[in-house]
mmCIF file of C-alpha atoms in Angstrom:
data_model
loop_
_atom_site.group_PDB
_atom_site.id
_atom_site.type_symbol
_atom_site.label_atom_id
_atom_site.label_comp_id
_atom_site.label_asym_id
_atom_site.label_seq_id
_atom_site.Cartn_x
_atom_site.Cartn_y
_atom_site.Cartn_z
ATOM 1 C CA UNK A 1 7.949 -72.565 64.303
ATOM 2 C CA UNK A 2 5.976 -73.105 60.938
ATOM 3 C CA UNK A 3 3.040 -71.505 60.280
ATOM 4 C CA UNK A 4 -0.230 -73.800 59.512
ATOM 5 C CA UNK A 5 -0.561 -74.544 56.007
ATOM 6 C CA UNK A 6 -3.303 -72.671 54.432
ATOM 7 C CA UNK A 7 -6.496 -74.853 53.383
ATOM 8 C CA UNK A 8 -8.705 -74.452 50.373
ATOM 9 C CA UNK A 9 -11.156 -73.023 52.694
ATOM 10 C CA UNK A 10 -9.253 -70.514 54.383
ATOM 11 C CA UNK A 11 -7.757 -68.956 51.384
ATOM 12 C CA UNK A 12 -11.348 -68.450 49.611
ATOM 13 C CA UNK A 13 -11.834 -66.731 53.439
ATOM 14 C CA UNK A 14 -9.190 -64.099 52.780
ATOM 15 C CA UNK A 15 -9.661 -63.466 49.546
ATOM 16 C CA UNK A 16 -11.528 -60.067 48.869
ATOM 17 C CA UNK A 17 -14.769 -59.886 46.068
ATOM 18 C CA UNK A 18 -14.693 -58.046 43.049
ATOM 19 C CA UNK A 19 -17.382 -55.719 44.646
ATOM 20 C CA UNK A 20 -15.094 -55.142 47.362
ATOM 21 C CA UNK A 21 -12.402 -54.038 45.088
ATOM 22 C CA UNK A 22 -14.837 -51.878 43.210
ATOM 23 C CA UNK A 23 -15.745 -50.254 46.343
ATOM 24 C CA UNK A 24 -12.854 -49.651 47.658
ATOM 25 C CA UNK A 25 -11.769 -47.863 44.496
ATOM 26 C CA UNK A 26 -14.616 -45.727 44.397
ATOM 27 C CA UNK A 27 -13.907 -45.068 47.945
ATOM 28 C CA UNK A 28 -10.331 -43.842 46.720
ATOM 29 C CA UNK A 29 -11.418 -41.710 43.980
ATOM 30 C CA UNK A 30 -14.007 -39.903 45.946
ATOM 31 C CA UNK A 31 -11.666 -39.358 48.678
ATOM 32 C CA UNK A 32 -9.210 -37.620 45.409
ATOM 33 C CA UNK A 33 -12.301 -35.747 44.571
ATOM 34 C CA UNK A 34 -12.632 -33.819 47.579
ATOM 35 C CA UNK A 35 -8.961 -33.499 48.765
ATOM 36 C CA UNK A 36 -8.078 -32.031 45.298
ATOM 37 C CA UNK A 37 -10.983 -30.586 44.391
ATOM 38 C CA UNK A 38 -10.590 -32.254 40.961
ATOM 39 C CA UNK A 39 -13.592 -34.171 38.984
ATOM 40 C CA UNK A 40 -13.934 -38.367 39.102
ATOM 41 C CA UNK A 41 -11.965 -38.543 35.396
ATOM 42 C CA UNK A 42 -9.552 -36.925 36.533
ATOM 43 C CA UNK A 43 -9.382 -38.655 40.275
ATOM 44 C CA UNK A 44 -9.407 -41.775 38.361
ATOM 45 C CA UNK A 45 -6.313 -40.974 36.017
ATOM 46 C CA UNK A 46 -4.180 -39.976 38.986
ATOM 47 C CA UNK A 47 -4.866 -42.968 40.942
ATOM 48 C CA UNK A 48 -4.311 -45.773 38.375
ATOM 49 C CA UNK A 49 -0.988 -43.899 37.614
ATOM 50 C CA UNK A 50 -0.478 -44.174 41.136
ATOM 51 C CA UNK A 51 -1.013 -47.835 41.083
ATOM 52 C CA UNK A 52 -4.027 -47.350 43.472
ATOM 53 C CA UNK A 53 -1.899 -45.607 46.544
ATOM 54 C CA UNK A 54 -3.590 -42.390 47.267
ATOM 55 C CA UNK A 55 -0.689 -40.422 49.252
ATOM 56 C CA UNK A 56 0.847 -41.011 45.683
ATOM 57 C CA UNK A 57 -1.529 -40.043 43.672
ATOM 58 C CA UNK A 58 -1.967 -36.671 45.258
ATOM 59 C CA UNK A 59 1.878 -36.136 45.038
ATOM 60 C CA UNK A 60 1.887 -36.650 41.795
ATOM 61 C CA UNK A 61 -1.087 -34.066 41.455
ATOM 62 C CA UNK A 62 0.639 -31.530 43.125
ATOM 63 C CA UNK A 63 3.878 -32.050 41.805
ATOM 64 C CA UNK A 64 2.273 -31.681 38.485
ATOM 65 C CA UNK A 65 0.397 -28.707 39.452
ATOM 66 C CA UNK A 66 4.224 -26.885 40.286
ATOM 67 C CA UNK A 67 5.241 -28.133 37.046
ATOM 68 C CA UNK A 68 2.378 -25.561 35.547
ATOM 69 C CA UNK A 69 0.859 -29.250 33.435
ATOM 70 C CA UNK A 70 -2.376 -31.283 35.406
ATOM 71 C CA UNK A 71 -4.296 -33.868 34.526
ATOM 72 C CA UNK A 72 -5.258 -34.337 30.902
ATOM 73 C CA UNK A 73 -8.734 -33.253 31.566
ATOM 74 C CA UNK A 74 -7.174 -29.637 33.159
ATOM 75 C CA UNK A 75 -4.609 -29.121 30.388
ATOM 76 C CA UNK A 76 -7.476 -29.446 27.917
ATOM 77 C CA UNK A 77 -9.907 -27.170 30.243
ATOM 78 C CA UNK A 78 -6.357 -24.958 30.427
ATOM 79 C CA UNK A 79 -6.082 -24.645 26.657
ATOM 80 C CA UNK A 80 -9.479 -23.951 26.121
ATOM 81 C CA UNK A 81 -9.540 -20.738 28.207
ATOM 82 C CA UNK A 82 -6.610 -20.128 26.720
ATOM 83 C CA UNK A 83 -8.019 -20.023 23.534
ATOM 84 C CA UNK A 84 -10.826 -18.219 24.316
ATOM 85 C CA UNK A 85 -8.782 -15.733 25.891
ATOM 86 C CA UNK A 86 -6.729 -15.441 23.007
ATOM 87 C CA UNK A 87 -9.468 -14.685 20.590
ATOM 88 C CA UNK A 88 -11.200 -12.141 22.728
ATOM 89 C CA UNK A 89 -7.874 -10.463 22.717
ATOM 90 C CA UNK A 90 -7.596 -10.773 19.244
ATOM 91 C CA UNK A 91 -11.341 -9.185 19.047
ATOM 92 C CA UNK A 92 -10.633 -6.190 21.026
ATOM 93 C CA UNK A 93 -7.547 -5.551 19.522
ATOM 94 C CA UNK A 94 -7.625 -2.481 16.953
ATOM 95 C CA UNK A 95 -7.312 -3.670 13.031
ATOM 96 C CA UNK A 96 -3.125 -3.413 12.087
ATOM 97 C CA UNK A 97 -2.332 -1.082 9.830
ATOM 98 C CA UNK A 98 -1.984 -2.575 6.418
ATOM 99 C CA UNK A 99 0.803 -1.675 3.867
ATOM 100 C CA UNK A 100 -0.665 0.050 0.877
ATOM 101 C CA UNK A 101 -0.029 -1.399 -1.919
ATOM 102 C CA UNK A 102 2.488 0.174 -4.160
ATOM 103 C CA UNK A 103 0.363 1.190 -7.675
ATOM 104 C CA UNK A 104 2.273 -0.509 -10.654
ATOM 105 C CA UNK A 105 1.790 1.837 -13.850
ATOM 106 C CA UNK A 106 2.761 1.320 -17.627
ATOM 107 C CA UNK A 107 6.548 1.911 -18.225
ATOM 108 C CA UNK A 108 7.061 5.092 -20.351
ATOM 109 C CA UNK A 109 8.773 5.442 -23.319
ATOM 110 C CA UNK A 110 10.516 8.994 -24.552
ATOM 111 C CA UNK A 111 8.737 10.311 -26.810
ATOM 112 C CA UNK A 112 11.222 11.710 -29.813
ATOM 113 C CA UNK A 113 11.015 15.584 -30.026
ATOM 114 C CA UNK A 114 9.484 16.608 -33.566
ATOM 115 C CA UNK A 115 11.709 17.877 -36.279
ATOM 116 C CA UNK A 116 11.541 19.715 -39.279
ATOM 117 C CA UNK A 117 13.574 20.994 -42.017
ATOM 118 C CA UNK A 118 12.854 24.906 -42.483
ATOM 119 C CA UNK A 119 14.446 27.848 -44.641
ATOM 120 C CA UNK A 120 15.378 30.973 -43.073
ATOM 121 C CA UNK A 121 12.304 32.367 -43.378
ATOM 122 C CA UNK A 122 10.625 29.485 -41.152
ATOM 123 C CA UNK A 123 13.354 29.530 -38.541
ATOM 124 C CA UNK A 124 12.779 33.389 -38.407
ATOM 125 C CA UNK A 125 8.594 32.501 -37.579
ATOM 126 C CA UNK A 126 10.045 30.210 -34.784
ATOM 127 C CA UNK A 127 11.878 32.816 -33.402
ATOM 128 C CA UNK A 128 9.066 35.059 -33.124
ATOM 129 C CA UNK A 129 6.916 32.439 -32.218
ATOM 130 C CA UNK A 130 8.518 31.285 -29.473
ATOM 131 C CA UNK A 131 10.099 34.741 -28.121
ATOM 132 C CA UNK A 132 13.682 33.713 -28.472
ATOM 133 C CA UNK A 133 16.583 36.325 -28.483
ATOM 134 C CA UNK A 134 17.830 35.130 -31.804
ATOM 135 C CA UNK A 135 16.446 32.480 -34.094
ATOM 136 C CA UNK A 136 17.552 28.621 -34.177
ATOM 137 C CA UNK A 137 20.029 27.206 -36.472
ATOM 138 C CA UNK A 138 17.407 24.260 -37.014
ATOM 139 C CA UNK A 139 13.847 23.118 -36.520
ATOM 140 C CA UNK A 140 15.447 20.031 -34.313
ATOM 141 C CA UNK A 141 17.938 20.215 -31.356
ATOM 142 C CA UNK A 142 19.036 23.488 -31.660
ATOM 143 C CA UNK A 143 15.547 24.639 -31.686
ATOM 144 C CA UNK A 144 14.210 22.458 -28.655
ATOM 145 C CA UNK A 145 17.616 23.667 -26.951
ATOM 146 C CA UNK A 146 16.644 27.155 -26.906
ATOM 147 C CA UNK A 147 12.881 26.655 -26.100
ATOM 148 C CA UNK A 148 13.697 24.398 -23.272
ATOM 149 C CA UNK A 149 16.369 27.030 -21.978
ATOM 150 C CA UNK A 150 13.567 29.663 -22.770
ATOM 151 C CA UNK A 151 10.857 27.598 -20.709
ATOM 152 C CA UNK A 152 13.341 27.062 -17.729
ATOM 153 C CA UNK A 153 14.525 30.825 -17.736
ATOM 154 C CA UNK A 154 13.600 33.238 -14.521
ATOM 155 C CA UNK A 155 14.682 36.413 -16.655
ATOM 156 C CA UNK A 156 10.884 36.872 -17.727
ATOM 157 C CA UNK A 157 9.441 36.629 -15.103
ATOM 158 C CA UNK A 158 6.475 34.629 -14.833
ATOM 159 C CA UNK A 159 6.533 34.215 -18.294
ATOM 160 C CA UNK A 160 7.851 30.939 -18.123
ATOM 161 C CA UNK A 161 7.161 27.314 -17.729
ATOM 162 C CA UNK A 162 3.179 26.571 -19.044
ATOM 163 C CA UNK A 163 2.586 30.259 -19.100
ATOM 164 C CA UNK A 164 5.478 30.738 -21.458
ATOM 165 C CA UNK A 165 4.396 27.751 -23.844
ATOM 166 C CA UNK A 166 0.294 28.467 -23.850
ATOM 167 C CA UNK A 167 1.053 32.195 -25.204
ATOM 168 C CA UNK A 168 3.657 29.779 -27.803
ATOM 169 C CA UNK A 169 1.191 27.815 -28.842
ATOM 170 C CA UNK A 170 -1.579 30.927 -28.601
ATOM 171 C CA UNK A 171 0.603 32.660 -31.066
ATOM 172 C CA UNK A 172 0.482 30.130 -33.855
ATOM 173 C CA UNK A 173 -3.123 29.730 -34.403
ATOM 174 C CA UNK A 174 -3.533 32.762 -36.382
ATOM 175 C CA UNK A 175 -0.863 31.552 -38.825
ATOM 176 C CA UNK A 176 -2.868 27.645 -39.338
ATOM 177 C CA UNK A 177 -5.418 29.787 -41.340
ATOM 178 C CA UNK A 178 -2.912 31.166 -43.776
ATOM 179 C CA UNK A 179 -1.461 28.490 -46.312
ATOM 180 C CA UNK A 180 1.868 29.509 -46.449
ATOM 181 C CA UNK A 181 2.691 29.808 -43.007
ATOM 182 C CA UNK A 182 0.154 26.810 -42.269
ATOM 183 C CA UNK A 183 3.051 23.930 -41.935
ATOM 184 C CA UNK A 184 5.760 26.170 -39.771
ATOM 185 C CA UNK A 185 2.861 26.612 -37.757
ATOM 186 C CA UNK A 186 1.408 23.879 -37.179
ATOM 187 C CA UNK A 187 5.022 22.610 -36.168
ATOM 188 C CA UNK A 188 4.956 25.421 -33.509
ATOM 189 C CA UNK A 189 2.185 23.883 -32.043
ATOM 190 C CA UNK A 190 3.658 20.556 -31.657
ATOM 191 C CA UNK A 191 6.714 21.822 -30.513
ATOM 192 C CA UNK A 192 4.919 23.589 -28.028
ATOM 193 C CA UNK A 193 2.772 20.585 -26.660
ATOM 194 C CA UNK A 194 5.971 18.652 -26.590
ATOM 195 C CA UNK A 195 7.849 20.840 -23.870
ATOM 196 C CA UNK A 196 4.380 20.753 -21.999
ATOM 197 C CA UNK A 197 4.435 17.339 -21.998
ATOM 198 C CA UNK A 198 7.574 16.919 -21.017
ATOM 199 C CA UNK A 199 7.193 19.168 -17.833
ATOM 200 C CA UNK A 200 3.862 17.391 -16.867
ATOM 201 C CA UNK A 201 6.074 14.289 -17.472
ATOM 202 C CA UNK A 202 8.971 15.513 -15.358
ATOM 203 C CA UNK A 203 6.915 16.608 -12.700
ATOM 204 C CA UNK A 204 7.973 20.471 -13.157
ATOM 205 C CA UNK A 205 4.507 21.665 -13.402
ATOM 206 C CA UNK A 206 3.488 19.743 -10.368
ATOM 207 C CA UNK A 207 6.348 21.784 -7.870
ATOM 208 C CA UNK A 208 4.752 24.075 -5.721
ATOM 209 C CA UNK A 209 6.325 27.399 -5.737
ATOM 210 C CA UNK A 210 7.426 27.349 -9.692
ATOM 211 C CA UNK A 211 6.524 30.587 -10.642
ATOM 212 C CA UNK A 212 8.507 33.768 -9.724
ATOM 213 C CA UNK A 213 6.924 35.973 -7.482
ATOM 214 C CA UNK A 214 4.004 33.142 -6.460
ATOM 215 C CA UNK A 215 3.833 33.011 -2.583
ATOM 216 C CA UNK A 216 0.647 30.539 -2.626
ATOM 217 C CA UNK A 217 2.620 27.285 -3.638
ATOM 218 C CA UNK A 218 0.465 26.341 -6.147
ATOM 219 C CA UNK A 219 1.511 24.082 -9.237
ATOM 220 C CA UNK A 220 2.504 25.887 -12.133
ATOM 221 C CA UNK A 221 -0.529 23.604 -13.810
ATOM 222 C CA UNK A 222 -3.233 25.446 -11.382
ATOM 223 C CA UNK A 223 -1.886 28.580 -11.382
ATOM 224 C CA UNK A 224 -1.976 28.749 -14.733
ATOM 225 C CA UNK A 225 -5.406 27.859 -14.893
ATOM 226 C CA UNK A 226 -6.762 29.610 -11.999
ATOM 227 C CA UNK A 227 -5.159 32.517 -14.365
ATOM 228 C CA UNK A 228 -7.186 32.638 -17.150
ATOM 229 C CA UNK A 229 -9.940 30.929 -18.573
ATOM 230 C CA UNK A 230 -8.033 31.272 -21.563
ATOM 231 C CA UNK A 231 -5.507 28.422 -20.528
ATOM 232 C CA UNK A 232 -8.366 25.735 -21.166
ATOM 233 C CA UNK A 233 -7.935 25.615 -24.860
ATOM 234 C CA UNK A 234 -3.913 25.457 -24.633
ATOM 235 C CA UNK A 235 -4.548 22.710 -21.147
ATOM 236 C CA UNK A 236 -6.856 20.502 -23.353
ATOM 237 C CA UNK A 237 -4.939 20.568 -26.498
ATOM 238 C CA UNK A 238 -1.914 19.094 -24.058
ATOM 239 C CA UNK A 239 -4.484 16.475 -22.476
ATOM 240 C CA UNK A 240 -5.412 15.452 -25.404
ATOM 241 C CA UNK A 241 -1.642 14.486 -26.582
ATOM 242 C CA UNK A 242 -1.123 12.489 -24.176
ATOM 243 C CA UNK A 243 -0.967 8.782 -24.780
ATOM 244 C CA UNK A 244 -2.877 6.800 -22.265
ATOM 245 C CA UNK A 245 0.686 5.629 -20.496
ATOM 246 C CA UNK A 246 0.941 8.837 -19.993
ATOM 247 C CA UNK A 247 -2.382 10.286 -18.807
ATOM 248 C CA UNK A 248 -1.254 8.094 -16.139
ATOM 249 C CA UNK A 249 1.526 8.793 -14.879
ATOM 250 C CA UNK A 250 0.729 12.768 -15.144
ATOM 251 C CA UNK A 251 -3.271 12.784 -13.826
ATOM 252 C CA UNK A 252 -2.871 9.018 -11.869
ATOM 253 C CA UNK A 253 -1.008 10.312 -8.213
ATOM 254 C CA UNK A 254 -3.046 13.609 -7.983
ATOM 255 C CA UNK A 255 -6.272 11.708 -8.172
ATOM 256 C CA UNK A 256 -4.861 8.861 -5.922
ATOM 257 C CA UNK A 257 -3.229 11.763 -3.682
ATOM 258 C CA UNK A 258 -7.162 13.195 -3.434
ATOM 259 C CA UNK A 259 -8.940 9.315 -2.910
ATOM 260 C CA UNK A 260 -6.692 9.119 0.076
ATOM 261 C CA UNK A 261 -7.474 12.271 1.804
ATOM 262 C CA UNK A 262 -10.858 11.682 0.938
ATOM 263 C CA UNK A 263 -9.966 7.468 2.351
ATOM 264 C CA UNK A 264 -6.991 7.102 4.852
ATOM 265 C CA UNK A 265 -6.964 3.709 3.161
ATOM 266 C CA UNK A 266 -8.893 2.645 0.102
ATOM 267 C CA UNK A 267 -7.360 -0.628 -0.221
ATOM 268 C CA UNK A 268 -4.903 0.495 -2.892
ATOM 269 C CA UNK A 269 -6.411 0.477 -5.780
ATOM 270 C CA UNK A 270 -4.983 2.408 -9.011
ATOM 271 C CA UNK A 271 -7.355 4.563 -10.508
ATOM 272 C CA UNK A 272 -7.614 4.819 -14.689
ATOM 273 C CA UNK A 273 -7.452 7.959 -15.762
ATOM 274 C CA UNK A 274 -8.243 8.543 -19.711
ATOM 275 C CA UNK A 275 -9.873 11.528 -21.705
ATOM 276 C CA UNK A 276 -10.680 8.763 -24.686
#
């Protein structure tokens, strides 16, 4: 049997307003709203994915919801709190413990050991000078050969190391007032400052334990001056000869070594150290 055909009239009949439609679809989001619990946005996303079918719309919310997404309004609400949670983390955590920088210093250059050409008579002032058994075949290697040997030596006692060159060195000022021993002595000197430098250099006079029968493991440097007040003459004459490279590297770590007792960390900065 065929149906009636429809008239003009009748379809306009069926036919539903655009304030119907608008209702309707308010009617759907607001029914979203409170099943889900979400806001209107958000309602309104899901249900024009959905092609307007609510059943399917609130799948998809769900399914989404196992998934660990949402909506675009909760992922952005997600990542927010997630950012905020972040940073408060971030706040409460304690500072991380910073590297310290590793302090660059001036590379040093040997120094060469002083020479001189004596006579007998010279090499026999050396001798005495500098306490040696029997006196050097030259005022150059053989000489610094037996003083270094002499400085190193544990048959004296603690007259070795700094305490062994100061009483050197205190031995020759006498003979810079008279002329003709004047030069040989003033070479003494030097040759005595050299060695001292060198152990500063070398780190010898910074060991603890270095002298003999010392049980306090102090540096062969304090010791000596803790000593005698007499050392300070002999201690600033070696200051004094050093070049500023190597003021540095001799006087740079101990003052460092103090700043970071003083500062677990004090941001690694080298400290200049210079008697100029």
């Amino acid at each position: 049997q065929r149906l009636p055909r429809a008239t003009p009239h009748s379809a306009r009949s069926t036919s539903r307003s655009p304030t119907a439609v608008m209702d309707e679809y308010a009617a759907s989001v607001a029914t979203l709203v409170g099943m889900l619990g979400i806001d209107a946005g958000q309602a309104g996303t899901l249900l024009q994915n959905a092609g307007g079918n609510i059943e399917a719309a609130a799948s998809e919310y769900f399914y989404m919801m196992e998934e660990g997404g949402g909506t675009d309004g909760e992922t952005d609400g997600a990542s927010t709190d997630m950012d905020e949670d972040e940073d408060m983390a971030m706040a409460m955590a304690p500072p991380p413990t910073m590297a310290r920088p590793t302090a660059k210093r001036p590379k040093l250059e040997a120094r060469p050991a002083p020479r001189l050409g004596l006579d007998a008579a010279g090499l026999a002032a050396l001798q005495a000078g500098f306490a040696l058994s029997a006196a050097p075949a030259d005022g150059a290697d053989a000489l610094h050969r037996a003083v270094r040997d002499r400085t190193q030596s544990y048959a004296h006692g603690d007259e070795r190391g700094l305490r062994y060159l100061q009483h050197c060195w205190e031995r020759q000022q006498p003979q810079l007032q008279q002329a003709s021993a004047a030069a040989a002595a003033a070479f003494g000197c030097e040759v005595a400052l050299h060695h001292a430098r060198q152990a500063l250099l070398s780190g010898a006079a910074e060991e603890d334990g270095l002298s003999l029968y010392g049980d306090s493991g102090e540096s062969d440097l304090v010791g000596l001056l803790k000593a005698s007040a007499a050392a300070a003459p002999f201690v600033t004459a070696v200051a004094t000869s050093l070049s500023l490279a190597e003021q540095e590297s001799v006087y740079g770590p101990a003052l460092e070594s103090l700043l970071r007792r003083l500062d677990p960390y004090s941001g690694g900065a080298v400290v200049d150290v210079s008697f100029s």
